[in-house]
PDB file of C-alpha atoms in Angstrom:
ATOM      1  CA  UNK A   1      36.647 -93.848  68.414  1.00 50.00           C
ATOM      2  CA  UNK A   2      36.724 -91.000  66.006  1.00 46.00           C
ATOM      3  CA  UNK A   3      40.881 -90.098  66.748  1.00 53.00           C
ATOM      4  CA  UNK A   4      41.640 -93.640  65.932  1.00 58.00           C
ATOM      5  CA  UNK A   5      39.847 -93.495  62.522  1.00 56.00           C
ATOM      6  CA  UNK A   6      42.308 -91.236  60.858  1.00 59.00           C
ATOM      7  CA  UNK A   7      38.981 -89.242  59.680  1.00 60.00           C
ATOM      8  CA  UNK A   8      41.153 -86.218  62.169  1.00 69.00           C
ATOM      9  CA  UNK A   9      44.428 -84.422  61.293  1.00 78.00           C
ATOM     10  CA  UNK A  10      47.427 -84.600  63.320  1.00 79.00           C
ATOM     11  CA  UNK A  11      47.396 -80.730  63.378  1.00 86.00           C
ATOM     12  CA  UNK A  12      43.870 -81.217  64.083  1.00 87.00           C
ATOM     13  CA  UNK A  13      44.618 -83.016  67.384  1.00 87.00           C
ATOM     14  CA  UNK A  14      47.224 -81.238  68.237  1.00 89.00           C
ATOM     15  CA  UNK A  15      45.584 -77.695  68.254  1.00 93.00           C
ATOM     16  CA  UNK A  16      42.891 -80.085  70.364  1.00 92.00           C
ATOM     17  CA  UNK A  17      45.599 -80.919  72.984  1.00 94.00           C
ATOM     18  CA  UNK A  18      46.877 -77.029  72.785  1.00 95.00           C
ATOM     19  CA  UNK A  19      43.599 -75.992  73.795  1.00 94.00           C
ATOM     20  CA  UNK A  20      42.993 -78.616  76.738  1.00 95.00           C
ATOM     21  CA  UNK A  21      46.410 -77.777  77.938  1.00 95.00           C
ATOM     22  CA  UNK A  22      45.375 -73.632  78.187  1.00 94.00           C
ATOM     23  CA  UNK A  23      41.483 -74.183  79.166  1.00 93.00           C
ATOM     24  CA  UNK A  24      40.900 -77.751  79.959  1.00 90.00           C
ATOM     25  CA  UNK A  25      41.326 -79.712  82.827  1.00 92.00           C
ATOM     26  CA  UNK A  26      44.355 -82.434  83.138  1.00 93.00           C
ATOM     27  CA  UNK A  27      42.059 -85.695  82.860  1.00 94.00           C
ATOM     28  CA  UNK A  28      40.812 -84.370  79.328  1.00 93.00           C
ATOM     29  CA  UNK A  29      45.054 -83.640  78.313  1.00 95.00           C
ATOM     30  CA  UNK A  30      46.062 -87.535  79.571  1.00 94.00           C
ATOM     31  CA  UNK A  31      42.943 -88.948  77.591  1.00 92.00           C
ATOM     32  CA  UNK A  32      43.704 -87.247  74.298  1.00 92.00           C
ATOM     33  CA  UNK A  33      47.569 -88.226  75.141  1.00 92.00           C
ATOM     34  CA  UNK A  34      46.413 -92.177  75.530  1.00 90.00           C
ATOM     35  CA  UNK A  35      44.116 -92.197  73.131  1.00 84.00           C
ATOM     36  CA  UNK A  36      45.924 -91.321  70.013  1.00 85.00           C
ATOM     37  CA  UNK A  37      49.175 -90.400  68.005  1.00 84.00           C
ATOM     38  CA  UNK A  38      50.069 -86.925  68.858  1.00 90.00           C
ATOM     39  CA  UNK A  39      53.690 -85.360  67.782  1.00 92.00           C
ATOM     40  CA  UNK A  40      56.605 -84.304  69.715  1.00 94.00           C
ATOM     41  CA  UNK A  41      56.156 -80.892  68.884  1.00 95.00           C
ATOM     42  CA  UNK A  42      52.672 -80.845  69.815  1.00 95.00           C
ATOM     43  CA  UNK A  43      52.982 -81.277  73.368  1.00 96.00           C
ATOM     44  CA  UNK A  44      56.019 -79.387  73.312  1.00 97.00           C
ATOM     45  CA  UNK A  45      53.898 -76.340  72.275  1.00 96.00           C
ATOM     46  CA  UNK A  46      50.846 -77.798  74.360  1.00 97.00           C
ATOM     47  CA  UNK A  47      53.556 -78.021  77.961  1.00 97.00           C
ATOM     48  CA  UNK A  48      54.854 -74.632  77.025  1.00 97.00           C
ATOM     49  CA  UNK A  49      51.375 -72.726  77.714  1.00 96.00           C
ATOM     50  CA  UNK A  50      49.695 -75.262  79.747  1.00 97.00           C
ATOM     51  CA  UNK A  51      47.835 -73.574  82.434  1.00 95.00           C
ATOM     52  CA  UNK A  52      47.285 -75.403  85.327  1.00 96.00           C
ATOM     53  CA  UNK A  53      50.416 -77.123  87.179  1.00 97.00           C
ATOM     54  CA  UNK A  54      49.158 -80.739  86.846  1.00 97.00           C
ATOM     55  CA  UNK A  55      48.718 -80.512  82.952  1.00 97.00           C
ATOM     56  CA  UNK A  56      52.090 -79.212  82.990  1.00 97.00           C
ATOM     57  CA  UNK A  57      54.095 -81.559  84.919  1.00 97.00           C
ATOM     58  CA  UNK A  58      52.200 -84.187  82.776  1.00 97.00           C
ATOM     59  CA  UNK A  59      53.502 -83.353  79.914  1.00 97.00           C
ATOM     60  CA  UNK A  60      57.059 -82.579  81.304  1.00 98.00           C
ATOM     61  CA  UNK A  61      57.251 -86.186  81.415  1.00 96.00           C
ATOM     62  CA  UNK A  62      56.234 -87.010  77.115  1.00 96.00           C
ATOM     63  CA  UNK A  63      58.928 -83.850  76.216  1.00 96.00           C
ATOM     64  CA  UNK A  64      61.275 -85.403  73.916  1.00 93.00           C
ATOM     65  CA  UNK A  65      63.707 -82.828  74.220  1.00 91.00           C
ATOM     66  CA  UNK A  66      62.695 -81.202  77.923  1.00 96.00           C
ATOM     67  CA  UNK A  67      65.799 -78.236  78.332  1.00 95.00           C
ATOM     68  CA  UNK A  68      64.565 -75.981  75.617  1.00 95.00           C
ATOM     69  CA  UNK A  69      60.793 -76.507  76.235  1.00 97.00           C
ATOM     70  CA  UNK A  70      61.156 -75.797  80.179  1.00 98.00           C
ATOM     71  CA  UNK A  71      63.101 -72.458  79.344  1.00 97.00           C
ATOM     72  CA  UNK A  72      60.048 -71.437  76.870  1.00 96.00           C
ATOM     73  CA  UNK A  73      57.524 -72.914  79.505  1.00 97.00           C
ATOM     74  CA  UNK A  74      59.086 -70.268  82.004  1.00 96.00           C
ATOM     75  CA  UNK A  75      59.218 -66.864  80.213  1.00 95.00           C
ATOM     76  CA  UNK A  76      55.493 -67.538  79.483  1.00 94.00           C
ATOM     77  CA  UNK A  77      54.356 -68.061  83.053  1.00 94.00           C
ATOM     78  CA  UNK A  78      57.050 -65.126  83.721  1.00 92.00           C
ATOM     79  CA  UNK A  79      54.740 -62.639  81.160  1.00 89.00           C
ATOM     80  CA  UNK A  80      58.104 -62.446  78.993  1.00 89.00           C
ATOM     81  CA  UNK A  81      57.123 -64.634  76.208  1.00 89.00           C
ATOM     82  CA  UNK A  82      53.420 -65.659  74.328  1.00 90.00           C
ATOM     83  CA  UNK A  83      50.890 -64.539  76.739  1.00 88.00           C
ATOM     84  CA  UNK A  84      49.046 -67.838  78.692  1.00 85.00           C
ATOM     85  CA  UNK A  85      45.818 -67.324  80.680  1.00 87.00           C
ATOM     86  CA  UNK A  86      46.568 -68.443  84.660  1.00 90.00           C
ATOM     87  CA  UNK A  87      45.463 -67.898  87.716  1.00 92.00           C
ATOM     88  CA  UNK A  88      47.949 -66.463  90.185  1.00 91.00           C
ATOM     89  CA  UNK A  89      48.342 -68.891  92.262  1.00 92.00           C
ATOM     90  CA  UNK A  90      48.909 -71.938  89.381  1.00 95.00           C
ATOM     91  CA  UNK A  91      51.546 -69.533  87.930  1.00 94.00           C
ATOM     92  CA  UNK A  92      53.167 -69.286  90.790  1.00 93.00           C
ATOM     93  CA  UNK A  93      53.490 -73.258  91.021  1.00 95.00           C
ATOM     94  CA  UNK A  94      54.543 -73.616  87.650  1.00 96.00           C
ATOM     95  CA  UNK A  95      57.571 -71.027  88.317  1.00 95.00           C
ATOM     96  CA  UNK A  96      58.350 -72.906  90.857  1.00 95.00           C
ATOM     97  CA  UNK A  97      58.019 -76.341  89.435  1.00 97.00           C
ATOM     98  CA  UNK A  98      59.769 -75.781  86.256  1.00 97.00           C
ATOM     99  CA  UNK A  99      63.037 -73.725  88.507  1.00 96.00           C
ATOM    100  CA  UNK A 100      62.704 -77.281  90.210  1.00 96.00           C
ATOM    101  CA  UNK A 101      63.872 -79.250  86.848  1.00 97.00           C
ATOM    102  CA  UNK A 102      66.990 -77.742  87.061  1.00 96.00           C
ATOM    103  CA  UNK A 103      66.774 -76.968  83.341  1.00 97.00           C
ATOM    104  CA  UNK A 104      65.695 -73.153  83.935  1.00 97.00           C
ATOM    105  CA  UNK A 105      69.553 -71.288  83.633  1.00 96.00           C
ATOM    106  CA  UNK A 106      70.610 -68.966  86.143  1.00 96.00           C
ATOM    107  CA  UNK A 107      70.888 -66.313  83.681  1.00 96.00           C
ATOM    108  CA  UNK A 108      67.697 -66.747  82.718  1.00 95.00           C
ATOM    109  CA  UNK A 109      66.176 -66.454  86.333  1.00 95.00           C
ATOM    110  CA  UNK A 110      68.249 -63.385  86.738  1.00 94.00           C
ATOM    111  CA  UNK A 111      67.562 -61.717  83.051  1.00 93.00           C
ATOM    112  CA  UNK A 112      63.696 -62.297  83.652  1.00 92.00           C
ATOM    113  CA  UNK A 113      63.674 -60.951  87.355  1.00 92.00           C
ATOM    114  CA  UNK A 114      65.123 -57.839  86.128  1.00 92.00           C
ATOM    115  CA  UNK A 115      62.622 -57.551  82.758  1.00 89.00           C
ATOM    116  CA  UNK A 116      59.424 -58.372  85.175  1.00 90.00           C
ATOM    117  CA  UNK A 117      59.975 -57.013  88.234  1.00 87.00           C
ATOM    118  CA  UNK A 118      61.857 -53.662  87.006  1.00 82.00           C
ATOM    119  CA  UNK A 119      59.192 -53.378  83.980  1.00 75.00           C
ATOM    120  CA  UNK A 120      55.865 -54.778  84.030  1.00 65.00           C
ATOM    121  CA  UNK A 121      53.464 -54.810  86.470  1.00 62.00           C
ATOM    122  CA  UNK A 122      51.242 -57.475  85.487  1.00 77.00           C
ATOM    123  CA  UNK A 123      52.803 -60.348  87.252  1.00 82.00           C
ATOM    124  CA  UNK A 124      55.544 -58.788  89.319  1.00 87.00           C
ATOM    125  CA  UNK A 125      54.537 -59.947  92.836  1.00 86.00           C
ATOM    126  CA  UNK A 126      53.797 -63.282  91.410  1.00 89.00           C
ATOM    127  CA  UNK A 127      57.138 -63.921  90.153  1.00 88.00           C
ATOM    128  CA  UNK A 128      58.580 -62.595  93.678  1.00 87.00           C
ATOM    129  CA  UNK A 129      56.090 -64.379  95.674  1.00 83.00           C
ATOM    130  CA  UNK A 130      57.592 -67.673  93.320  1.00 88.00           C
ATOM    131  CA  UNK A 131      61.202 -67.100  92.995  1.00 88.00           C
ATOM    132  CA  UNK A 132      62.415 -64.255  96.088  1.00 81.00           C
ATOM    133  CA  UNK A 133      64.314 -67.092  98.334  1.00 84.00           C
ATOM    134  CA  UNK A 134      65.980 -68.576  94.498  1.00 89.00           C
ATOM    135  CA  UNK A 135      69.723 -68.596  95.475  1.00 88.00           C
ATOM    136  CA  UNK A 136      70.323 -66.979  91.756  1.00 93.00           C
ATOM    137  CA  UNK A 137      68.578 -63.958  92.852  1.00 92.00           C
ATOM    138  CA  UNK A 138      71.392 -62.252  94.241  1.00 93.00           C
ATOM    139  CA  UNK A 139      71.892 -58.448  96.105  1.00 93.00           C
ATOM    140  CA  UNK A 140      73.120 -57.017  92.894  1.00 94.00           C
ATOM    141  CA  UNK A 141      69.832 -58.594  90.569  1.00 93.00           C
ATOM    142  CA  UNK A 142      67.389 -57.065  92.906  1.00 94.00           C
ATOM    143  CA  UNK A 143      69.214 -53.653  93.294  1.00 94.00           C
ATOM    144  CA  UNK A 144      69.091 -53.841  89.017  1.00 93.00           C
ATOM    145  CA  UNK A 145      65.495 -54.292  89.501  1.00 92.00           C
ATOM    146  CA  UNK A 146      64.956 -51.393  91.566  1.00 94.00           C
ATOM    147  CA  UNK A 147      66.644 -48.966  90.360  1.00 93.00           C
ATOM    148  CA  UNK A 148      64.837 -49.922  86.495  1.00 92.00           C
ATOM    149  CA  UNK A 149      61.629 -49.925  88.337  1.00 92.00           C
ATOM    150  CA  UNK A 150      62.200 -46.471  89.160  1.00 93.00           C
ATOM    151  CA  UNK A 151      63.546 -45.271  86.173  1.00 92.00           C
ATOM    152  CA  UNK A 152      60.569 -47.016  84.647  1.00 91.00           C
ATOM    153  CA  UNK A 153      58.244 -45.407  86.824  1.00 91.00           C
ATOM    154  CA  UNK A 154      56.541 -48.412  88.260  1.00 91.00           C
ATOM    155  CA  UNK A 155      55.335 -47.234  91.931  1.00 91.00           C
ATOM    156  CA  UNK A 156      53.857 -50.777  92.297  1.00 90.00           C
ATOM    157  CA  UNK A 157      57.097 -52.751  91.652  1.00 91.00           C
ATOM    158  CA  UNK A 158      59.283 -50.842  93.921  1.00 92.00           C
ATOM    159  CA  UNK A 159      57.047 -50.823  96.893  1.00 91.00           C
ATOM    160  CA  UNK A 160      56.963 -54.487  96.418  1.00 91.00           C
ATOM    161  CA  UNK A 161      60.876 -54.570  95.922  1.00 92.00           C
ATOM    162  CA  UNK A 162      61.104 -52.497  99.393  1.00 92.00           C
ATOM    163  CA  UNK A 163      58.799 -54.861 100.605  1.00 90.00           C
ATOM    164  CA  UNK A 164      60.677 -57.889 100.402  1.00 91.00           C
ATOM    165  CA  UNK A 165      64.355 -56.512  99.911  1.00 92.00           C
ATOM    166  CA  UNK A 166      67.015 -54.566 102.266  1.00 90.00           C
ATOM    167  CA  UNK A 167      68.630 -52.034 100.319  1.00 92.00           C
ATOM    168  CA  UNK A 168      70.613 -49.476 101.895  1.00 90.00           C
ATOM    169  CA  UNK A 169      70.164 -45.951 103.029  1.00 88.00           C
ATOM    170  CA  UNK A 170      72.197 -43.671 100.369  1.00 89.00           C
ATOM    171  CA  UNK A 171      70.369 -46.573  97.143  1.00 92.00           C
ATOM    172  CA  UNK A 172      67.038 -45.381  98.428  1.00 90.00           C
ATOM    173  CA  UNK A 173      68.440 -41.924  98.857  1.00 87.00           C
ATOM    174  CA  UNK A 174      69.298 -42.004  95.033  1.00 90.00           C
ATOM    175  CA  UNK A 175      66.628 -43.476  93.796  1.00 92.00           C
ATOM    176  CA  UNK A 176      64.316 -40.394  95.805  1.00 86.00           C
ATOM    177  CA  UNK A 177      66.307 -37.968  93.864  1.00 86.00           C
ATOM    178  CA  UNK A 178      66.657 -39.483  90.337  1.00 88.00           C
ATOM    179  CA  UNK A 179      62.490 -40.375  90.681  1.00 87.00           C
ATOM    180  CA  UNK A 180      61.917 -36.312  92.036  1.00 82.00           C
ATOM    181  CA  UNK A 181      64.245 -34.696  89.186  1.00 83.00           C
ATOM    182  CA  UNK A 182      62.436 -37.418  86.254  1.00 85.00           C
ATOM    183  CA  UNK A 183      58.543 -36.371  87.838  1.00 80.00           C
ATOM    184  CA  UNK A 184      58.122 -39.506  88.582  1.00 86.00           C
ATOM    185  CA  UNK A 185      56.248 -38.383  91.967  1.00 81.00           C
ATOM    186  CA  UNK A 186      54.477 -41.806  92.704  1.00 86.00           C
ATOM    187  CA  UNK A 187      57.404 -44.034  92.802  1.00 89.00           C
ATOM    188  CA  UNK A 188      58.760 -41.110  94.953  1.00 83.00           C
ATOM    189  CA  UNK A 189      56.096 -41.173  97.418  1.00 83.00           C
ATOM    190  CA  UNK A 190      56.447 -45.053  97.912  1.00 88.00           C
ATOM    191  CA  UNK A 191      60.363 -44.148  98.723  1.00 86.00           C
ATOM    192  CA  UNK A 192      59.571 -41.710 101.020  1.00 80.00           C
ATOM    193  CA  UNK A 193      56.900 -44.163 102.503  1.00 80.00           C
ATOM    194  CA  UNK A 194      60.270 -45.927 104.054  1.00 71.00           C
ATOM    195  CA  UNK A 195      61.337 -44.575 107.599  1.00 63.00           C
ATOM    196  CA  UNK A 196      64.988 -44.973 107.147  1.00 63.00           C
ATOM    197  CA  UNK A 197      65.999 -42.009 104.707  1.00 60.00           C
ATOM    198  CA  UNK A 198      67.584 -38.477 105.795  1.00 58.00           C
ATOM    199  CA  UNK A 199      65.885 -35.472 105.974  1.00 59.00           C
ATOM    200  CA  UNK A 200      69.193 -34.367 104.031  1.00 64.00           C
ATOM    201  CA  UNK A 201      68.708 -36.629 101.290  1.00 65.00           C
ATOM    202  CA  UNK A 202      64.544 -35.478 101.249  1.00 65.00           C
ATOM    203  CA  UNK A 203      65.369 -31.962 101.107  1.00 64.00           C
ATOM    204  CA  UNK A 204      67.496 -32.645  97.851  1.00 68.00           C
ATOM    205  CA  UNK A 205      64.265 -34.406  96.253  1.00 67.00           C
ATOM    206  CA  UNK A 206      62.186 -31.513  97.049  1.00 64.00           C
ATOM    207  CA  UNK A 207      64.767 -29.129  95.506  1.00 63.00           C
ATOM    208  CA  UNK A 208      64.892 -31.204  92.569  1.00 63.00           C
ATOM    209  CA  UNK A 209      60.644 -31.495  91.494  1.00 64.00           C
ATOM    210  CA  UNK A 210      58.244 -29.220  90.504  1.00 57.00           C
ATOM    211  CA  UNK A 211      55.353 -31.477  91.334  1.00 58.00           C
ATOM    212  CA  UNK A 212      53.055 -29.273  94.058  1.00 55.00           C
ATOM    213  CA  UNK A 213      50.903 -31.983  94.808  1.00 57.00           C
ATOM    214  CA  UNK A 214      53.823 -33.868  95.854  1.00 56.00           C
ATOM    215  CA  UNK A 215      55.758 -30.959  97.712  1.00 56.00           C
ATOM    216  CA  UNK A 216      52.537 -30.644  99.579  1.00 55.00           C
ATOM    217  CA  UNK A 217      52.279 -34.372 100.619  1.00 57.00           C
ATOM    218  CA  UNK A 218      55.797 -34.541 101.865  1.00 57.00           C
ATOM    219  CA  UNK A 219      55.538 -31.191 104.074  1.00 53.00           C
ATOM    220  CA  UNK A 220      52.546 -32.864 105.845  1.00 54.00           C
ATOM    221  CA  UNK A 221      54.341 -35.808 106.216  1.00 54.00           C
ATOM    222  CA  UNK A 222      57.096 -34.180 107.589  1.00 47.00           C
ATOM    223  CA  UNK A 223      55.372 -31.991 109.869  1.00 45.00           C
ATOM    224  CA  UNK A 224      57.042 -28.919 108.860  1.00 43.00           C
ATOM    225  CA  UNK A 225      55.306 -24.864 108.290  1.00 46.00           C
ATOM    226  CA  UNK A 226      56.109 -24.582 104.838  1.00 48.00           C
ATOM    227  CA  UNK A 227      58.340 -21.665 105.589  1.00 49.00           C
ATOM    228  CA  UNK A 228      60.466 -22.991 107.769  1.00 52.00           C
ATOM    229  CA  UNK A 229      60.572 -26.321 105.330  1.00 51.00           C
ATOM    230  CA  UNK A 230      61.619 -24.040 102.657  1.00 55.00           C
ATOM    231  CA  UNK A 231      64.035 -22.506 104.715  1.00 56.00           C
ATOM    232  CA  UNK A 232      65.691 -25.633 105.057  1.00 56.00           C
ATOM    233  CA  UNK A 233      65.841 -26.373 101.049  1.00 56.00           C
ATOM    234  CA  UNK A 234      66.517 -22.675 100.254  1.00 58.00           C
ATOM    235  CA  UNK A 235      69.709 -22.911 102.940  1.00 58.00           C
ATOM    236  CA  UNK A 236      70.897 -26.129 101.308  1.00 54.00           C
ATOM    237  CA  UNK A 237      70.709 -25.252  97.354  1.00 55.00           C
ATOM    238  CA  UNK A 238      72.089 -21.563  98.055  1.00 53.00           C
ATOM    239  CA  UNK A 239      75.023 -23.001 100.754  1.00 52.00           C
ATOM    240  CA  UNK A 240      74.086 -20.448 103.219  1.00 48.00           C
ATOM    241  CA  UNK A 241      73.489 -20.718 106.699  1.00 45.00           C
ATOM    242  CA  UNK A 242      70.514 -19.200 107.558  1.00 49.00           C
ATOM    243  CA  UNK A 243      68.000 -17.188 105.655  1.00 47.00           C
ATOM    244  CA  UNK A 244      65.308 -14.507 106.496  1.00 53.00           C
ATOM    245  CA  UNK A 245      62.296 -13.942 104.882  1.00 52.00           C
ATOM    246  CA  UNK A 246      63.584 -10.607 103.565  1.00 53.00           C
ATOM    247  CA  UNK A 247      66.129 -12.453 102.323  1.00 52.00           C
ATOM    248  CA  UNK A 248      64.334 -15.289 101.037  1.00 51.00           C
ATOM    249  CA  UNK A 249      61.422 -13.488  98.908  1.00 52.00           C
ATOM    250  CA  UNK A 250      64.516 -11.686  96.351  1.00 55.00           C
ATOM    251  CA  UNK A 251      65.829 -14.863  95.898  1.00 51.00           C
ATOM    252  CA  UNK A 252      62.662 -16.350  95.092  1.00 49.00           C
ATOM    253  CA  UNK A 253      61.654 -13.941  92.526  1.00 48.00           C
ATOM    254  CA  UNK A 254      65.209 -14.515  90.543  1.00 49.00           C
ATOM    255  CA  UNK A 255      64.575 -18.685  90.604  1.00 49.00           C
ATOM    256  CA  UNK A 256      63.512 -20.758  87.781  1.00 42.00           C
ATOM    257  CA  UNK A 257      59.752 -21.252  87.854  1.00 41.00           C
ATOM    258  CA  UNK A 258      59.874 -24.405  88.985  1.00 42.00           C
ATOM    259  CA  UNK A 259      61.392 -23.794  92.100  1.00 45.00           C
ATOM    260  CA  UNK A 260      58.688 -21.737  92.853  1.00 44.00           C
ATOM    261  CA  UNK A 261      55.206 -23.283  94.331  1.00 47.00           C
ATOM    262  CA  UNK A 262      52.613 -20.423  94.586  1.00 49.00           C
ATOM    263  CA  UNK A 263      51.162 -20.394  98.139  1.00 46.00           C
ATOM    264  CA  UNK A 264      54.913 -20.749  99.989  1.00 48.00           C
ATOM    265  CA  UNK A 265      55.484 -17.179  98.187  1.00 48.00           C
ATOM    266  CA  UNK A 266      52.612 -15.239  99.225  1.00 50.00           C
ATOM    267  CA  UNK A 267      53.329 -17.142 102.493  1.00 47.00           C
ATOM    268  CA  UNK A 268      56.378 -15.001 102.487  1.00 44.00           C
ATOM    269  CA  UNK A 269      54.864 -12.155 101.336  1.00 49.00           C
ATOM    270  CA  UNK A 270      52.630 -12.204 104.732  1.00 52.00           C
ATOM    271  CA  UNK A 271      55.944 -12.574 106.698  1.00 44.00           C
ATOM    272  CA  UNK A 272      57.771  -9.306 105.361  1.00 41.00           C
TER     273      UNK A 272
END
């Protein structure tokens, strides 16, 4: 047999048992394992992208060293470290298999549950789907997450996060204004997809975007005539009680532009 003949490199073999580990099945890993001398650090590097959850509880049991290999093993099916080719599902049963070894840290869990979920998309619901009922993953972790997924503008993530999370009336409330006043409209919509928010706390995110297309989605939503919905905003930001349309146009025409959405004002106009 040709890798008992010492005709092959040991770096030879080991890139072998690196590539069987990302694209080959786990008979083809435990016959190049029996069948000659591979090094310590080649299956460490071979268990740390393996791609399919029987290669890589294989392997878990030849590590020399497991606790540093695990942690490595785990950012890369997170997405946070070298990039390894999976399918959903085996990712998900690798996350969940190497949090099982009890050599994953807390800190860890929590550090890459903020960096996934709050900025990348890629495999977000994976790693929730894996590690949501993981007694680490406290209140305060998913409210970080959140509130970076909105500042990061990821519409995805925090529909996801409101999905699976309870977070309370005045975060979401916060998080509609801070995503209106930033633009970032889709992560607003997802928000305002929620049924428990104030029509208090919406008005405030309407006075604080210039987005149209957006203004124009929550009005229908809402149900309101877009005069009386402005109304509502114009009585708020100004601290007034009630406004006329008389009253109303002046004050439009000394706003910032970006109060100002085009068809509401020559709504007004009509109304003089």
């Amino acid at each position: 047999m040709l890798l008992n003949t010492g005709c092959i490199t040991q770096d030879r073999i080991g890139r072998a048992l690196w590539n069987t580990a990302q694209y080959g099945s786990s008979k083809s890993v435990e016959f190049l394992i029996r069948n000659s001398s591979i090094s310590a650090g080649a299956i460490k590097r071979a268990f740390e992208d393996a791609s399919k959850s029987t290669i890589s509880k294989f392997l878990y049991k030849k590590l020399v060293a497991p606790a540093e290999s695990v942690a490595s093993a785990f950012r890369n099916a997170a997405g946070c470290g070298r990039y390894t080719f999976m399918s959903d599902g085996e990712r998900v049963t690798i996350l969940t298999f190497l949090r099982s070894t009890g050599l994953v840290p807390d800190n860890l869990v929590r550090d890459t549950f903020v960096a996934v979920v709050g900025e990348s998309t890629s495999y977000a619901d994976v790693f929730v789907l894996a590690l949501s009922n993981d007694a680490c993953i406290s209140p305060e972790i998913t409210l970080e997450a959140f509130q970076k997924a909105v500042r990061e503008g990821r519409p995805e993530n925090v529909k996801l996060l409101l999905s699976k999370y309870c977070f309370a009336l005045h975060i979401k409330e916060e998080a509609m204004v801070s995503a209106a006043r930033d633009g970032r409209c889709e992560v607003l919509k997802e928000i305002c997809a929620s049924k428990d928010r104030s029509l208090g706390a919406l008005n405030k995110a309407i006075a604080a975007t210039s987005d149209t297309a957006w203004l124009r989605h929550s009005a229908a939503r809402l149900d309101l005539r877009p005069f009386d919905w402005w109304r509502k905003v114009c009585c708020e930001k100004w601290n007034v009680v009630q406004l006329s349309p008389r009253v109303l146009l002046p004050r439009f025409k000394s706003t910032p532009e970006k109060y100002i959405v085009p068809q509401f004002t020559a709504r007004l106009r009509n109304m003089r």
